Amino acid sequence: MIYPNNFEHKLGFDEIRKLLKARCQSTLGQEKVDEMVFSTDAVVVNEWLTQVREFRRLTAEHDDFPMQYFFDVRESIARIRLENTHLEEDEVWDLRRSLETIANIVRFLQRDGDEKANGEVVYPYPALYRLTDGVATFPAMIRRIDSILDKFGKIKDSASMTLAGIRHDLEKTQGSISRTLYTILHAAQRDGLVDKDAAPAMRDGRLVIPVQPQLKRRINGIVHDESATGKTVFIEPTEVVEANNKVRQLEAEERREVIRILTVFTDEVRPHVREIIDSYQLLAMIDLIQAKAKWAELTAAFEPEVKGAPVIDWIRAIHPLLQLSLVKKGGRVVPLDITLTREKRLLLISGPNAGGKSVCLKTVGLLQYMLQCGLPIPVGERSTTGIFESIMIDIGDEQSIENDLSTYSSHLMNMKQMMKYAGEHSLLLIDEFGSGTEPTIGGAIAEAMLKQFWKKKTFGVITTHYQNLKHFAEDHEGVVNGAMLYDRHEMQALFQLSIGQPGSSFAIEIARKTGIPEEVIKDASDIVGQDYIQSDKYLQDIVRDKRYWEGKRQTIHQHEKKLQASGERLEAAVEEIEAERKAILRKAREQAEELLRESNKKIENAIREIREAQAEKERTRKIREELDTFKEELAQVDTRATDEAIAKKMRQIQERKERREKRKAERHEQQSAHTEQPKTAAAPKASAPLAAGDTVRIKGLTSVGVIDSIDGAKAVVIFGGMKTKMRLERLEHAEKPKTATTKAEERNQNIAGSYGVVSKDTRNVIDNRKLNFKQDIDVRGMRGDEAINAITYFIDDAILVGVSRVRILHGTGTGVLRQLIRQYLGTIPNVSHFRDEHVQFGGSGITVVDLE
């Protein structure tokens, strides 16, 4: 129940409706604003608020939500229920665009559903999704409209064969008229009958020539009009009269055909009138919700979770209309903290006049009413809100000469209604309780009424100056005093509500500030008595002390928050340090694994060199022993051990590695002293340019080969009987291998000829690769780096076994993988050409590679 009838006007909610309407995009949303009602169902209110909350989140996360073309064509659609009626072109155009918006909204809100294990589908914006339930969309109707209207909303020539013919004849006739008219005009200009800069004009839908009045008889034709000044007449030449008549006839035929097309289309729409009108409810609701969201942004409001019980526990509540008014003037609103619970359900606010009591009262009433109408309210996010079944107010003067009501009588009528209908779930807002009559009896009646409200356990906010009501709060559980604070030193209101103690009216101080003579003030003090003056002074002192200790409490609270923030930063720093420590240890473990792989590679290379050089067995045995020793050291690093143990073992391994490298460097220096002369002699050869027949090796490797030929910056080199092409900058001079050969090996060397030494193991590897090599590789489904890595090994094997052509199956897809592969193939010297496979065998999904 809302009381009285002018409730919204008294609290300013009618202004809220105007502000919301201004933010709607169509009359659809504006009608919904007018239909907003006060609800006592917490589920319904929470649904309204959730819709706004989700819409604000949606617009923050997406910028493609369809919010254009909110046209209200319901009246036009309702009109075509009658037979022999049709929609006009602009109405069909608005219908098409608004139906498309409805379809786009439904499609947007129904996408990205996440199906749970129980089969239930959860959508990102469930409250908005529920709005689309049962909403019909009309894609076929949109396509039908597109077949008859162009992109500017006009009937297409192709809408019917008849219309196309009519418009063709019309264009042809108008062109003929234009040519004839220009011929006549140019002739008249040559004869001096018409000004040189004159041009044909249109009068009553007919093309005419502007002529001076005194010369009008020199041109045969019909005068259709004259200018406002009378200095020009407009003549339709006789030669084009018949053609203009034909244009009029064709235009009439065109209009009849357009009406026929629109009528046929309207007949197709008529069976769906009910569904179309119902679907516009979605547009109306979205328009209302987006207006609420804009309102929330304007007033820094948010959508709280509403409890089903009557409760108000608001932090930093602000009167939105007062806020908007003060912002324009450069001011600000003092936020309000207020609590109404079962334990403290009646709040009696006292304090000085113009101290903010009435604003506090209206703020509570307006925000609670807004909340139960589904609007976001400007309160702190930690606030608690609830539901009241009725809100009744008594604010302002309701005296009426017509109804023979005085100010006090009107207050009593309101109190009568409140005592009759108020209950445990009612919220009463009473301003200046008991005023308007003789103070003594007025205070007594007010206290008696307050007692009735107290017995009914009604919630309420009441402002008063009566001392007996302040005492009533002290003696009755559930009633609490509150005071609007006042700075006695600056003599100005602070507009802050303090709950717990009554407030002084500061009547003496305000009278003194306004310039009332001191004699009058002294006489008034004597009249009320020193006891009253002292009690009021004590009350002011209590309020002052409470302000002081409240300030201290706020300071301590701020310090606690700072300490808490510092603690959180410290915890975050500790977590960051721990994460860095784990990263360092993880890196150490990776380095250990890399060290193992690298050592294995180096030792395998050394063994291969020993085999190729046929070194003595003792040297081979020593190398294997060093390899086994190193593996044992790494094996001691247990991956299940603690991070500290891993780090310690890695340091030990690193130290041993450094000592071995140091000893190796010392031996190398000793060997250098003995071989200084031979190296000096060989220096000229090392710096000499490479030529065909030179023995070379790849820089950083030990295997040697012979240059077969040189082509610019590239050379063909034979390694172990295999030819390969590479850049000269990667090669360097090398000594020819000197080994003791057996007879069998001599035969192998004779076979190899000038191609270098081929070991038995190498020949076995090559033979094995030739047997298992396949000329096709499939890299579909691989990432780019995986595919390139696989192709690298594939091409190397192809070159190794001497294959001249291979195929790479990468598929078509988006073409990115194909492009990456071809870019890589372009960097390989041995690749002479690559192309798409023949269309019958795979086309662009397969790349054929030719190798030199």
PDB file of N, CA and C in Angstrom, residues 338 340 345-349 360-361 364 427-431 459-463:
ATOM      1  N   ILE A 338      22.093   5.053   7.615  1.00  0.00           N
ATOM      2  CA  ILE A 338      20.873   4.881   8.406  1.00  0.00           C
ATOM      3  C   ILE A 338      20.555   3.390   8.528  1.00  0.00           C
ATOM      4  N   LEU A 340      17.506   0.618  10.046  1.00  0.00           N
ATOM      5  CA  LEU A 340      16.216   0.254  10.630  1.00  0.00           C
ATOM      6  C   LEU A 340      16.138  -1.270  10.631  1.00  0.00           C
ATOM      7  N   ARG A 345      13.609  -0.252  15.113  1.00  0.00           N
ATOM      8  CA  ARG A 345      12.725  -0.085  13.970  1.00  0.00           C
ATOM      9  C   ARG A 345      12.109   1.307  13.871  1.00  0.00           C
ATOM     10  N   LEU A 346      12.056   2.056  14.976  1.00  0.00           N
ATOM     11  CA  LEU A 346      11.512   3.419  14.947  1.00  0.00           C
ATOM     12  C   LEU A 346      12.634   4.395  15.263  1.00  0.00           C
ATOM     13  N   LEU A 347      12.929   5.269  14.309  1.00  0.00           N
ATOM     14  CA  LEU A 347      14.007   6.254  14.479  1.00  0.00           C
ATOM     15  C   LEU A 347      13.399   7.639  14.619  1.00  0.00           C
ATOM     16  N   LEU A 348      13.667   8.310  15.766  1.00  0.00           N
ATOM     17  CA  LEU A 348      13.200   9.676  16.019  1.00  0.00           C
ATOM     18  C   LEU A 348      14.370  10.629  15.796  1.00  0.00           C
ATOM     19  N   ILE A 349      14.261  11.470  14.781  1.00  0.00           N
ATOM     20  CA  ILE A 349      15.355  12.377  14.430  1.00  0.00           C
ATOM     21  C   ILE A 349      15.014  13.774  14.931  1.00  0.00           C
ATOM     22  N   CYS A 360      16.657  13.897   5.025  1.00  0.00           N
ATOM     23  CA  CYS A 360      16.905  12.526   5.469  1.00  0.00           C
ATOM     24  C   CYS A 360      15.643  11.682   5.304  1.00  0.00           C
ATOM     25  N   LEU A 361      14.518  12.241   5.702  1.00  0.00           N
ATOM     26  CA  LEU A 361      13.234  11.549   5.612  1.00  0.00           C
ATOM     27  C   LEU A 361      12.889  11.223   4.152  1.00  0.00           C
ATOM     28  N   VAL A 364      15.108   8.446   2.552  1.00  0.00           N
ATOM     29  CA  VAL A 364      14.690   7.089   2.900  1.00  0.00           C
ATOM     30  C   VAL A 364      13.473   6.677   2.079  1.00  0.00           C
ATOM     31  N   LEU A 427       6.349   0.919   6.521  1.00  0.00           N
ATOM     32  CA  LEU A 427       7.353   1.952   6.737  1.00  0.00           C
ATOM     33  C   LEU A 427       6.644   3.298   6.783  1.00  0.00           C
ATOM     34  N   LEU A 428       6.738   3.997   7.941  1.00  0.00           N
ATOM     35  CA  LEU A 428       6.115   5.302   8.123  1.00  0.00           C
ATOM     36  C   LEU A 428       7.184   6.391   8.046  1.00  0.00           C
ATOM     37  N   LEU A 429       6.865   7.464   7.358  1.00  0.00           N
ATOM     38  CA  LEU A 429       7.763   8.621   7.266  1.00  0.00           C
ATOM     39  C   LEU A 429       6.947   9.849   7.642  1.00  0.00           C
ATOM     40  N   ILE A 430       7.229  10.396   8.830  1.00  0.00           N
ATOM     41  CA  ILE A 430       6.431  11.502   9.372  1.00  0.00           C
ATOM     42  C   ILE A 430       7.361  12.671   9.651  1.00  0.00           C
ATOM     43  N   ASP A 431       7.032  13.832   9.074  1.00  0.00           N
ATOM     44  CA  ASP A 431       7.849  15.031   9.255  1.00  0.00           C
ATOM     45  C   ASP A 431       7.171  15.959  10.254  1.00  0.00           C
ATOM     46  N   PHE A 459       7.809  -0.070  11.341  1.00  0.00           N
ATOM     47  CA  PHE A 459       9.061   0.625  11.045  1.00  0.00           C
ATOM     48  C   PHE A 459       8.754   2.076  10.697  1.00  0.00           C
ATOM     49  N   GLY A 460       9.659   2.980  11.052  1.00  0.00           N
ATOM     50  CA  GLY A 460       9.393   4.370  10.728  1.00  0.00           C
ATOM     51  C   GLY A 460      10.560   5.282  10.992  1.00  0.00           C
ATOM     52  N   VAL A 461      10.548   6.418  10.286  1.00  0.00           N
ATOM     53  CA  VAL A 461      11.492   7.520  10.512  1.00  0.00           C
ATOM     54  C   VAL A 461      10.640   8.747  10.780  1.00  0.00           C
ATOM     55  N   ILE A 462      10.839   9.372  11.946  1.00  0.00           N
ATOM     56  CA  ILE A 462       9.989  10.482  12.393  1.00  0.00           C
ATOM     57  C   ILE A 462      10.884  11.630  12.829  1.00  0.00           C
ATOM     58  N   THR A 463      10.593  12.823  12.363  1.00  0.00           N
ATOM     59  CA  THR A 463      11.338  14.010  12.808  1.00  0.00           C
ATOM     60  C   THR A 463      10.481  14.781  13.801  1.00  0.00           C
TER      61      THR A 463
END
